[in-house]
Amino acid sequence: MLAIGTSNPMNCVRQNEYADWYFRVTKRDHLGKWKDKMKRICEKSGIRKRYLHHTEKMIHGHPELLDPTLPSLRTRLGITEDAVPELAAAAATKAIAQWGRPAGDITHLIVNSANSVAGSPGADLRVAALLGLQPSVQRTMLCLHGCSGGCLALRLAKDLAENNIGARVLVVCVEVFVLCFRGPDATRLDELVAMTLFGDGAGAAIVGTGPVNAVERPIFHMVSASQATLPGTENVVELKISENGVDFEMSSVLPKLVRENIKQCLVNTLAPVGLASDDLNGLFWAAHPGGRAILDSYETALGLEPGKLAASRRVLSEYGNMFGATIFFVLDEMRRRHRSCNEEREKGEWGVMLGLGPGISVEMMVLHAVGTGVED
Ligand code: CAA
């Protein structure tokens, strides 16, 4: 991994004000019981602030976003049509600047976004145009992989880079939550949790083999990637397209499922590269922060010392869960931490990148910290 870039929309929402904002904007201020519940969830979320593309004005301009009897998919896609490629391009521009080579040297582009679900060509074409990539760039568009989308896209980028000599793969994940935003529904408490959890953002990375000396400064060596599926869990997290946008369902059993299964998944991933799973505190951890309870479950199941998930907790606190884009923020935070603490000690450290998605799919990658990239 040769460079990392991130971006967010301008609109910042503080978590301690969110329940009041949400019930006012959705015109459900009279549902005091649900508002109090949301306040309790916000307090326990481990989130301080998030960035959201949608605003009060935007929601009031589109009553169909709050009325489940009216179709709103087109409205939602229309709202995100420009925002998604622009946010993606902003993150990619930072990654390209950090990389140090011209955008025209990018050979492959992978874009992951639920916001391109309804049409082709998708956001990948717009991103390529905004960045001035070559017409020969080989594009791949991914959709609806939820929170594992970033790890999954990086896994594909690793394969492309290793199987095409000289390839430079730009990976971009971008999600804008207005596709899922809706008013409170007493029959869907998981949606209330989702409204408090998700934020908008884009993350990008450039992946390639054989770094060009003096120009490219590798950050992580992507050593080995794997995916595991937890049998019988296909209904635990679901993303479904409907006339009302993307319906997001998540069961409250997820943290428990993680506690029960994650250790074995990691044993299977670490063993082939010769890493022992009895010293997991000897590794660094770049875990996608699905939610505070998910990070707690990783800590408990893996016996991690407090502080091992500090980068993930900080990203959760400052941005919320931005689906697949989040992992790039965690990797970037990790890179900064490696630089600011003892670089000599941290360089050469082994670690794991981890993310969960619908399936339940567990995406894992063994990383080797080889440097901290160029100065910010
Ligand atoms: N559905 C409905 N209600 C839920 C819920 C869920 N999934 N999870 C928690 N709640 C409710 C509880 O019932 C409780 O309600 P009351 O206050 O009325 O009792 C309330 O939320 C607070 O719960 P707790 O008191 O038990 O507090 P907590 O310590 O569990 O914190 C939380 C609440 C912050 C939501 C925490 O449970 C959490 O972080 N959950 C994980 C969220 C999650 O699943 N994230 C993953 C998203 S999916 C993903 O990452 C993959 C993808 O592809 C998108």
CSV table of C-alpha atoms and ligand atoms in Angstrom, one decimal:
chain,number,residue,atom,x,y,z
A,1,MET,CA,0.0,0.0,0.0
A,2,LEU,CA,1.7,3.1,-1.3
A,3,ALA,CA,-0.6,6.0,-0.2
A,4,ILE,CA,-3.9,6.6,1.7
A,5,GLY,CA,-6.4,9.5,1.4
A,6,THR,CA,-9.7,10.3,3.1
A,7,SER,CA,-12.4,12.9,2.8
A,8,ASN,CA,-15.8,13.8,4.4
A,9,PRO,CA,-18.7,16.2,3.6
A,10,MET,CA,-18.6,19.6,5.4
A,11,ASN,CA,-21.8,19.0,7.5
A,12,CYS,CA,-20.7,17.9,11.0
A,13,VAL,CA,-23.2,16.5,13.4
A,14,ARG,CA,-22.4,16.2,17.2
A,15,GLN,CA,-23.6,12.9,18.7
A,16,ASN,CA,-24.8,14.6,21.9
A,17,GLU,CA,-27.2,16.8,19.8
A,18,TYR,CA,-28.2,14.1,17.3
A,19,ALA,CA,-31.4,12.7,18.9
A,20,ASP,CA,-32.9,16.2,19.2
A,21,TRP,CA,-31.9,17.0,15.6
A,22,TYR,CA,-33.2,13.7,14.3
A,23,PHE,CA,-36.6,13.9,16.0
A,24,ARG,CA,-37.0,17.5,15.0
A,25,VAL,CA,-36.0,17.0,11.4
A,26,THR,CA,-38.3,13.9,11.0
A,27,LYS,CA,-41.1,15.8,12.7
A,28,ARG,CA,-41.5,13.1,15.5
A,29,ASP,CA,-40.7,15.3,18.5
A,30,HIS,CA,-43.8,13.9,20.2
A,31,LEU,CA,-42.2,10.4,20.4
A,32,GLY,CA,-40.4,11.2,23.6
A,33,LYS,CA,-39.9,7.6,24.6
A,34,TRP,CA,-38.0,6.8,21.3
A,35,LYS,CA,-36.0,10.0,21.5
A,36,ASP,CA,-34.9,9.0,25.0
A,37,LYS,CA,-33.9,5.6,23.7
A,38,MET,CA,-31.9,7.1,20.9
A,39,LYS,CA,-30.2,9.4,23.5
A,40,ARG,CA,-29.2,6.3,25.5
A,41,ILE,CA,-27.8,4.6,22.4
A,42,CYS,CA,-25.9,7.8,21.4
A,43,GLU,CA,-24.3,8.0,24.9
A,44,LYS,CA,-23.1,4.4,24.6
A,45,SER,CA,-22.1,4.6,20.9
A,46,GLY,CA,-18.5,5.7,21.5
A,47,ILE,CA,-19.1,8.3,18.8
A,48,ARG,CA,-18.4,12.0,19.4
A,49,LYS,CA,-19.3,13.4,15.9
A,50,ARG,CA,-20.0,12.3,12.4
A,51,TYR,CA,-20.2,14.0,9.0
A,52,LEU,CA,-23.4,13.7,6.9
A,53,HIS,CA,-24.2,14.8,3.4
A,54,HIS,CA,-27.9,15.3,4.1
A,55,THR,CA,-29.0,18.4,5.9
A,56,GLU,CA,-32.3,19.5,7.5
A,57,LYS,CA,-33.0,21.7,4.5
A,58,MET,CA,-32.4,18.8,2.1
A,59,ILE,CA,-34.8,16.5,4.0
A,60,HIS,CA,-37.5,19.1,4.3
A,61,GLY,CA,-37.2,19.7,0.5
A,62,HIS,CA,-38.0,16.0,-0.1
A,63,PRO,CA,-41.0,14.9,2.0
A,64,GLU,CA,-40.8,11.4,0.4
A,65,LEU,CA,-37.6,10.7,2.3
A,66,LEU,CA,-39.8,10.5,5.5
A,67,ASP,CA,-43.0,9.0,4.0
A,68,PRO,CA,-42.6,5.3,3.5
A,69,THR,CA,-45.8,5.2,1.4
A,70,LEU,CA,-44.0,7.3,-1.3
A,71,PRO,CA,-41.2,6.0,-3.5
A,72,SER,CA,-37.9,7.7,-2.8
A,73,LEU,CA,-35.2,5.7,-4.4
A,74,ARG,CA,-34.8,8.1,-7.3
A,75,THR,CA,-34.7,11.1,-5.0
A,76,ARG,CA,-32.0,9.5,-2.9
A,77,LEU,CA,-29.9,8.5,-5.9
A,78,GLY,CA,-30.4,12.0,-7.4
A,79,ILE,CA,-29.1,13.6,-4.2
A,80,THR,CA,-26.0,11.5,-4.2
A,81,GLU,CA,-25.3,11.5,-8.0
A,82,ASP,CA,-22.7,14.3,-7.8
A,83,ALA,CA,-21.8,14.1,-4.1
A,84,VAL,CA,-20.5,10.5,-4.3
A,85,PRO,CA,-18.0,10.9,-7.2
A,86,GLU,CA,-16.9,14.3,-5.8
A,87,LEU,CA,-16.3,12.9,-2.3
A,88,ALA,CA,-14.5,9.9,-3.8
A,89,ALA,CA,-12.3,12.1,-6.0
A,90,ALA,CA,-11.4,14.3,-3.0
A,91,ALA,CA,-10.1,11.3,-1.1
A,92,ALA,CA,-8.3,9.9,-4.2
A,93,THR,CA,-6.7,13.3,-4.9
A,94,LYS,CA,-5.1,13.2,-1.5
A,95,ALA,CA,-3.9,9.7,-2.0
A,96,ILE,CA,-2.4,10.5,-5.4
A,97,ALA,CA,-0.6,13.6,-4.0
A,98,GLN,CA,0.8,11.5,-1.2
A,99,TRP,CA,1.9,8.8,-3.7
A,100,GLY,CA,4.0,11.3,-5.7
A,101,ARG,CA,3.3,10.1,-9.2
A,102,PRO,CA,0.9,11.5,-11.8
A,103,ALA,CA,-2.7,10.3,-11.9
A,104,GLY,CA,-2.1,9.1,-15.4
A,105,ASP,CA,0.2,6.3,-14.0
A,106,ILE,CA,-2.9,4.6,-12.4
A,107,THR,CA,-3.6,1.4,-14.4
A,108,HIS,CA,-6.6,0.0,-12.5
A,109,LEU,CA,-9.5,1.7,-10.6
A,110,ILE,CA,-11.8,-0.1,-8.1
A,111,VAL,CA,-14.7,1.9,-6.8
A,112,ASN,CA,-17.0,0.6,-4.0
A,113,SER,CA,-20.2,2.4,-3.3
A,114,ALA,CA,-23.8,1.4,-2.7
A,115,ASN,CA,-24.8,4.7,-4.3
A,116,SER,CA,-24.1,3.3,-7.8
A,117,VAL,CA,-26.5,0.5,-7.4
A,118,ALA,CA,-29.1,1.6,-9.9
A,119,GLY,CA,-27.3,2.3,-13.0
A,120,SER,CA,-24.3,1.8,-15.3
A,121,PRO,CA,-21.9,3.4,-16.0
A,122,GLY,CA,-21.5,4.0,-12.3
A,123,ALA,CA,-19.5,6.3,-10.1
A,124,ASP,CA,-16.2,4.7,-11.3
A,125,LEU,CA,-16.5,6.5,-14.7
A,126,ARG,CA,-17.1,9.9,-13.1
A,127,VAL,CA,-14.3,9.3,-10.6
A,128,ALA,CA,-11.9,8.4,-13.5
A,129,ALA,CA,-13.0,11.6,-15.3
A,130,LEU,CA,-12.7,13.9,-12.3
A,131,LEU,CA,-9.1,12.6,-11.6
A,132,GLY,CA,-8.1,12.7,-15.2
A,133,LEU,CA,-7.2,9.0,-15.4
A,134,GLN,CA,-6.2,7.5,-18.7
A,135,PRO,CA,-9.0,6.0,-21.0
A,136,SER,CA,-7.0,2.8,-20.7
A,137,VAL,CA,-7.6,2.5,-17.0
A,138,GLN,CA,-9.3,-0.8,-16.1
A,139,ARG,CA,-12.3,-0.1,-14.0
A,140,THR,CA,-14.2,-2.3,-11.5
A,141,MET,CA,-17.3,-1.2,-9.7
A,142,LEU,CA,-18.4,-2.9,-6.4
A,143,CYS,CA,-21.8,-2.4,-4.7
A,144,LEU,CA,-23.6,-3.2,-1.4
A,145,HIS,CA,-20.8,-4.9,0.4
A,146,GLY,CA,-21.6,-2.9,3.6
A,147,CYS,CA,-18.9,-2.5,6.1
A,148,SER,CA,-16.5,-5.1,4.6
A,149,GLY,CA,-16.4,-3.3,1.3
A,150,GLY,CA,-13.1,-1.5,2.0
A,151,CYS,CA,-11.2,-4.6,3.1
A,152,LEU,CA,-12.8,-6.5,0.2
A,153,ALA,CA,-11.7,-3.9,-2.4
A,154,LEU,CA,-8.2,-3.9,-0.9
A,155,ARG,CA,-8.1,-7.7,-1.3
A,156,LEU,CA,-9.0,-7.4,-5.0
A,157,ALA,CA,-6.4,-4.6,-5.4
A,158,LYS,CA,-3.7,-6.9,-4.0
A,159,ASP,CA,-4.6,-9.6,-6.5
A,160,LEU,CA,-4.6,-7.1,-9.4
A,161,ALA,CA,-1.3,-5.6,-8.4
A,162,GLU,CA,0.4,-9.0,-8.0
A,163,ASN,CA,-0.9,-10.4,-11.3
A,164,ASN,CA,-0.2,-7.4,-13.5
A,165,ILE,CA,3.5,-6.3,-13.7
A,166,GLY,CA,3.8,-2.5,-12.9
A,167,ALA,CA,0.1,-2.1,-12.1
A,168,ARG,CA,-0.9,0.8,-9.9
A,169,VAL,CA,-4.4,0.2,-8.5
A,170,LEU,CA,-6.4,3.1,-7.1
A,171,VAL,CA,-9.1,1.8,-4.6
A,172,VAL,CA,-11.8,4.2,-3.6
A,173,CYS,CA,-14.7,3.5,-1.2
A,174,VAL,CA,-17.4,6.0,-0.7
A,175,GLU,CA,-20.8,5.9,1.1
A,176,VAL,CA,-23.4,8.5,1.6
A,177,PHE,CA,-26.0,7.4,4.2
A,178,VAL,CA,-29.0,9.4,2.8
A,179,LEU,CA,-29.8,6.2,0.8
A,180,CYS,CA,-30.8,4.6,4.2
A,181,PHE,CA,-32.0,7.7,6.1
A,182,ARG,CA,-35.6,7.5,7.4
A,183,GLY,CA,-37.9,8.5,10.3
A,184,PRO,CA,-38.3,6.4,13.4
A,185,ASP,CA,-40.4,3.2,13.2
A,186,ALA,CA,-41.4,1.5,16.4
A,187,THR,CA,-41.2,-1.9,14.7
A,188,ARG,CA,-37.6,-1.3,13.5
A,189,LEU,CA,-35.4,-0.6,16.5
A,190,ASP,CA,-32.3,-1.6,14.6
A,191,GLU,CA,-32.9,1.4,12.3
A,192,LEU,CA,-32.8,3.6,15.3
A,193,VAL,CA,-29.4,2.2,16.1
A,194,ALA,CA,-28.3,2.6,12.4
A,195,MET,CA,-29.3,6.3,12.4
A,196,THR,CA,-26.9,6.9,15.4
A,197,LEU,CA,-24.1,4.9,13.9
A,198,PHE,CA,-23.4,5.7,10.3
A,199,GLY,CA,-21.6,8.7,8.8
A,200,ASP,CA,-20.5,9.7,5.3
A,201,GLY,CA,-17.0,9.6,4.0
A,202,ALA,CA,-14.6,8.4,1.3
A,203,GLY,CA,-11.3,6.5,1.6
A,204,ALA,CA,-8.7,5.8,-1.0
A,205,ALA,CA,-5.5,3.9,-1.3
A,206,ILE,CA,-2.9,3.1,-4.0
A,207,VAL,CA,-1.6,-0.4,-4.2
A,208,GLY,CA,1.2,-1.8,-6.3
A,209,THR,CA,4.3,-4.1,-6.2
A,210,GLY,CA,7.9,-3.2,-6.7
A,211,PRO,CA,7.9,0.4,-5.4
A,212,VAL,CA,9.9,2.9,-7.5
A,213,ASN,CA,12.8,3.9,-5.4
A,214,ALA,CA,12.9,7.6,-4.2
A,215,VAL,CA,9.4,8.3,-5.4
A,216,GLU,CA,7.1,5.6,-3.8
A,217,ARG,CA,7.2,5.2,0.0
A,218,PRO,CA,5.3,2.0,1.0
A,219,ILE,CA,3.2,2.0,4.1
A,220,PHE,CA,2.0,-1.5,4.5
A,221,HIS,CA,3.0,-4.7,2.8
A,222,MET,CA,-0.3,-6.6,2.2
A,223,VAL,CA,1.0,-10.0,3.0
A,224,SER,CA,-2.0,-12.4,2.9
A,225,ALA,CA,-5.8,-11.8,2.4
A,226,SER,CA,-8.7,-14.1,3.3
A,227,GLN,CA,-12.4,-14.1,3.6
A,228,ALA,CA,-14.5,-16.4,5.9
A,229,THR,CA,-18.3,-16.7,6.0
A,230,LEU,CA,-20.1,-17.5,9.2
A,231,PRO,CA,-22.5,-20.3,8.3
A,232,GLY,CA,-26.2,-19.7,9.0
A,233,THR,CA,-25.8,-15.9,9.5
A,234,GLU,CA,-27.1,-14.6,6.2
A,235,ASN,CA,-30.0,-12.8,7.8
A,236,VAL,CA,-27.9,-11.0,10.5
A,237,VAL,CA,-26.9,-8.0,8.4
A,238,GLU,CA,-28.8,-7.3,5.2
A,239,LEU,CA,-28.8,-4.4,2.7
A,240,LYS,CA,-31.8,-4.5,0.3
A,241,ILE,CA,-32.8,-2.1,-2.4
A,242,SER,CA,-36.4,-1.0,-2.3
A,243,GLU,CA,-38.5,1.8,-3.7
A,244,ASN,CA,-37.7,3.6,-0.4
A,245,GLY,CA,-33.9,3.4,-0.9
A,246,VAL,CA,-31.6,0.9,0.8
A,247,ASP,CA,-33.2,-1.0,3.7
A,248,PHE,CA,-30.5,-1.7,6.2
A,249,GLU,CA,-31.2,-4.5,8.7
A,250,MET,CA,-28.9,-5.6,11.5
A,251,SER,CA,-29.6,-8.0,14.3
A,252,SER,CA,-28.6,-7.3,17.9
A,253,VAL,CA,-26.9,-10.8,18.0
A,254,LEU,CA,-24.0,-9.5,15.9
A,255,PRO,CA,-21.7,-8.6,18.8
A,256,LYS,CA,-22.3,-12.1,20.3
A,257,LEU,CA,-21.6,-13.8,17.0
A,258,VAL,CA,-18.3,-11.9,16.7
A,259,ARG,CA,-17.3,-13.1,20.2
A,260,GLU,CA,-18.1,-16.7,19.4
A,261,ASN,CA,-16.4,-16.9,15.9
A,262,ILE,CA,-13.7,-14.3,15.4
A,263,LYS,CA,-10.8,-16.1,17.1
A,264,GLN,CA,-11.1,-19.2,14.9
A,265,CYS,CA,-11.3,-17.1,11.8
A,266,LEU,CA,-8.1,-15.4,12.8
A,267,VAL,CA,-6.3,-18.6,13.7
A,268,ASN,CA,-7.1,-19.9,10.2
A,269,THR,CA,-5.7,-16.7,8.7
A,270,LEU,CA,-2.5,-16.3,10.8
A,271,ALA,CA,-1.3,-19.9,10.7
A,272,PRO,CA,-0.5,-20.1,6.9
A,273,VAL,CA,1.9,-17.1,7.2
A,274,GLY,CA,3.5,-18.5,10.3
A,275,LEU,CA,2.1,-16.1,12.9
A,276,ALA,CA,1.2,-17.6,16.2
A,277,SER,CA,-2.3,-16.9,17.5
A,278,ASP,CA,-1.3,-17.2,21.1
A,279,ASP,CA,0.3,-13.7,21.1
A,280,LEU,CA,-2.3,-11.5,19.5
A,281,ASN,CA,-1.2,-8.5,21.6
A,282,GLY,CA,2.1,-8.7,19.7
A,283,LEU,CA,0.3,-7.6,16.5
A,284,PHE,CA,-1.2,-4.2,15.6
A,285,TRP,CA,-4.9,-4.2,14.8
A,286,ALA,CA,-6.7,-2.2,12.1
A,287,ALA,CA,-10.3,-3.3,12.8
A,288,HIS,CA,-13.3,-1.8,11.0
A,289,PRO,CA,-15.3,-0.2,13.9
A,290,GLY,CA,-18.7,-1.6,13.1
A,291,GLY,CA,-19.9,-0.2,16.4
A,292,ARG,CA,-18.6,0.2,19.9
A,293,ALA,CA,-20.0,-3.3,20.9
A,294,ILE,CA,-18.3,-4.9,17.9
A,295,LEU,CA,-14.9,-3.5,19.0
A,296,ASP,CA,-15.6,-4.6,22.6
A,297,SER,CA,-16.3,-8.1,21.2
A,298,TYR,CA,-13.0,-8.2,19.3
A,299,GLU,CA,-11.2,-7.1,22.5
A,300,THR,CA,-12.9,-9.8,24.6
A,301,ALA,CA,-12.7,-12.7,22.2
A,302,LEU,CA,-9.1,-12.0,21.2
A,303,GLY,CA,-7.9,-11.0,24.7
A,304,LEU,CA,-6.6,-7.7,23.4
A,305,GLU,CA,-5.1,-5.2,25.8
A,306,PRO,CA,-6.8,-1.9,26.2
A,307,GLY,CA,-5.3,0.4,23.6
A,308,LYS,CA,-4.8,-2.3,20.9
A,309,LEU,CA,-7.9,-1.0,19.1
A,310,ALA,CA,-7.1,2.7,19.8
A,311,ALA,CA,-7.0,3.7,16.1
A,312,SER,CA,-10.4,2.0,15.4
A,313,ARG,CA,-12.0,3.6,18.5
A,314,ARG,CA,-10.7,7.0,17.6
A,315,VAL,CA,-12.0,6.8,14.0
A,316,LEU,CA,-15.4,5.6,15.4
A,317,SER,CA,-15.4,8.5,17.8
A,318,GLU,CA,-14.5,11.2,15.2
A,319,TYR,CA,-16.4,9.9,12.1
A,320,GLY,CA,-18.8,7.1,13.1
A,321,ASN,CA,-19.1,4.0,10.9
A,322,MET,CA,-18.7,5.1,7.2
A,323,PHE,CA,-19.3,1.5,5.9
A,324,GLY,CA,-16.4,0.4,3.6
A,325,ALA,CA,-14.7,3.8,3.6
A,326,THR,CA,-13.9,3.5,7.4
A,327,ILE,CA,-11.0,1.1,7.1
A,328,PHE,CA,-9.0,3.7,5.1
A,329,PHE,CA,-9.4,6.1,8.0
A,330,VAL,CA,-8.2,3.4,10.4
A,331,LEU,CA,-5.2,2.6,8.3
A,332,ASP,CA,-4.4,6.3,8.0
A,333,GLU,CA,-4.7,6.7,11.8
A,334,MET,CA,-2.4,3.7,12.2
A,335,ARG,CA,0.1,5.2,9.9
A,336,ARG,CA,0.2,8.4,11.8
A,337,ARG,CA,0.5,6.6,15.1
A,338,HIS,CA,3.4,4.5,13.8
A,339,ARG,CA,5.1,7.8,12.8
A,340,SER,CA,4.5,9.7,16.0
A,341,CYS,CA,5.5,6.9,18.4
A,342,ASN,CA,8.8,5.1,18.1
A,343,GLU,CA,9.1,4.6,14.4
A,344,GLU,CA,12.1,2.3,14.7
A,345,ARG,CA,10.1,0.0,17.0
A,346,GLU,CA,6.9,0.1,15.0
A,347,LYS,CA,8.5,-0.4,11.6
A,348,GLY,CA,8.5,-4.1,10.8
A,349,GLU,CA,5.6,-4.7,13.0
A,350,TRP,CA,3.0,-7.3,11.9
A,351,GLY,CA,-0.7,-6.6,12.1
A,352,VAL,CA,-4.2,-7.5,11.0
A,353,MET,CA,-6.8,-5.6,9.0
A,354,LEU,CA,-10.3,-6.8,9.8
A,355,GLY,CA,-13.9,-6.0,8.6
A,356,LEU,CA,-17.4,-7.6,8.8
A,357,GLY,CA,-20.1,-7.4,6.1
A,358,PRO,CA,-23.3,-9.0,5.1
A,359,GLY,CA,-22.9,-12.8,5.0
A,360,ILE,CA,-21.7,-12.6,7.7
A,361,SER,CA,-18.5,-12.2,5.8
A,362,VAL,CA,-15.2,-11.7,7.7
A,363,GLU,CA,-12.5,-10.0,5.6
A,364,MET,CA,-9.0,-10.3,7.0
A,365,MET,CA,-5.6,-9.3,5.8
A,366,VAL,CA,-2.2,-9.8,7.4
A,367,LEU,CA,-0.2,-6.6,7.1
A,368,HIS,CA,3.4,-5.8,7.7
A,369,ALA,CA,4.2,-2.1,8.5
A,370,VAL,CA,7.1,-1.2,6.3
A,371,GLY,CA,7.0,2.6,6.5
A,372,THR,CA,4.8,5.6,7.2
A,373,GLY,CA,4.6,7.1,3.7
A,374,VAL,CA,5.4,10.7,3.0
A,375,GLU,CA,4.9,13.5,5.6
A,376,ASP,CA,1.3,14.9,5.8
B,1,CAA,N1,-31.3,-3.5,17.4
B,1,CAA,C1,-32.2,-2.9,18.2
B,1,CAA,N2,-31.9,-2.4,19.4
B,1,CAA,C2,-30.6,-2.4,19.8
B,1,CAA,C3,-29.6,-3.0,19.0
B,1,CAA,C4,-30.0,-3.5,17.7
B,1,CAA,N3,-29.1,-4.1,16.9
B,1,CAA,N4,-28.5,-2.9,19.7
B,1,CAA,C5,-28.7,-2.3,20.8
B,1,CAA,N5,-30.1,-2.0,20.9
B,1,CAA,C6,-30.8,-1.3,21.9
B,1,CAA,C7,-30.9,-2.1,23.3
B,1,CAA,O1,-32.0,-2.9,23.3
B,1,CAA,C8,-31.0,-0.9,24.3
B,1,CAA,O2,-32.3,-0.5,24.4
B,1,CAA,P1,-32.9,0.1,25.8
B,1,CAA,O3,-32.1,1.2,26.2
B,1,CAA,O4,-34.3,0.4,25.6
B,1,CAA,O5,-32.7,-1.1,26.8
B,1,CAA,C9,-30.2,0.2,23.7
B,1,CAA,O6,-30.0,-0.1,22.3
B,1,CAA,C10,-28.9,0.4,24.4
B,1,CAA,O7,-28.3,-0.9,24.4
B,1,CAA,P2,-27.4,-1.3,25.7
B,1,CAA,O8,-27.9,-0.6,26.9
B,1,CAA,O9,-27.3,-2.8,25.7
B,1,CAA,O10,-26.0,-0.6,25.3
B,1,CAA,P3,-24.8,-1.1,24.5
B,1,CAA,O11,-23.6,-1.1,25.3
B,1,CAA,O12,-25.1,-2.4,23.8
B,1,CAA,O13,-24.6,0.1,23.4
B,1,CAA,C11,-24.9,0.2,21.0
B,1,CAA,C12,-25.6,0.2,22.3
B,1,CAA,C13,-23.9,1.4,20.9
B,1,CAA,C14,-25.9,0.3,19.9
B,1,CAA,C15,-24.0,-1.1,20.9
B,1,CAA,O14,-24.9,-2.2,21.1
B,1,CAA,C16,-23.4,-1.3,19.5
B,1,CAA,O15,-22.3,-0.7,19.3
B,1,CAA,N6,-23.9,-2.2,18.7
B,1,CAA,C17,-23.3,-2.7,17.5
B,1,CAA,C18,-23.9,-2.1,16.4
B,1,CAA,C19,-23.7,-2.9,15.2
B,1,CAA,O16,-24.2,-4.0,15.1
B,1,CAA,N7,-22.8,-2.5,14.3
B,1,CAA,C20,-22.5,-3.2,13.2
B,1,CAA,C21,-23.2,-2.6,12.1
B,1,CAA,S1,-23.3,-3.7,10.7
B,1,CAA,C22,-21.7,-3.8,10.1
B,1,CAA,O17,-20.8,-3.3,10.6
B,1,CAA,C23,-21.6,-4.6,8.9
B,1,CAA,C24,-22.2,-4.0,7.7
B,1,CAA,O18,-22.0,-4.6,6.6
B,1,CAA,C25,-22.9,-2.7,7.6
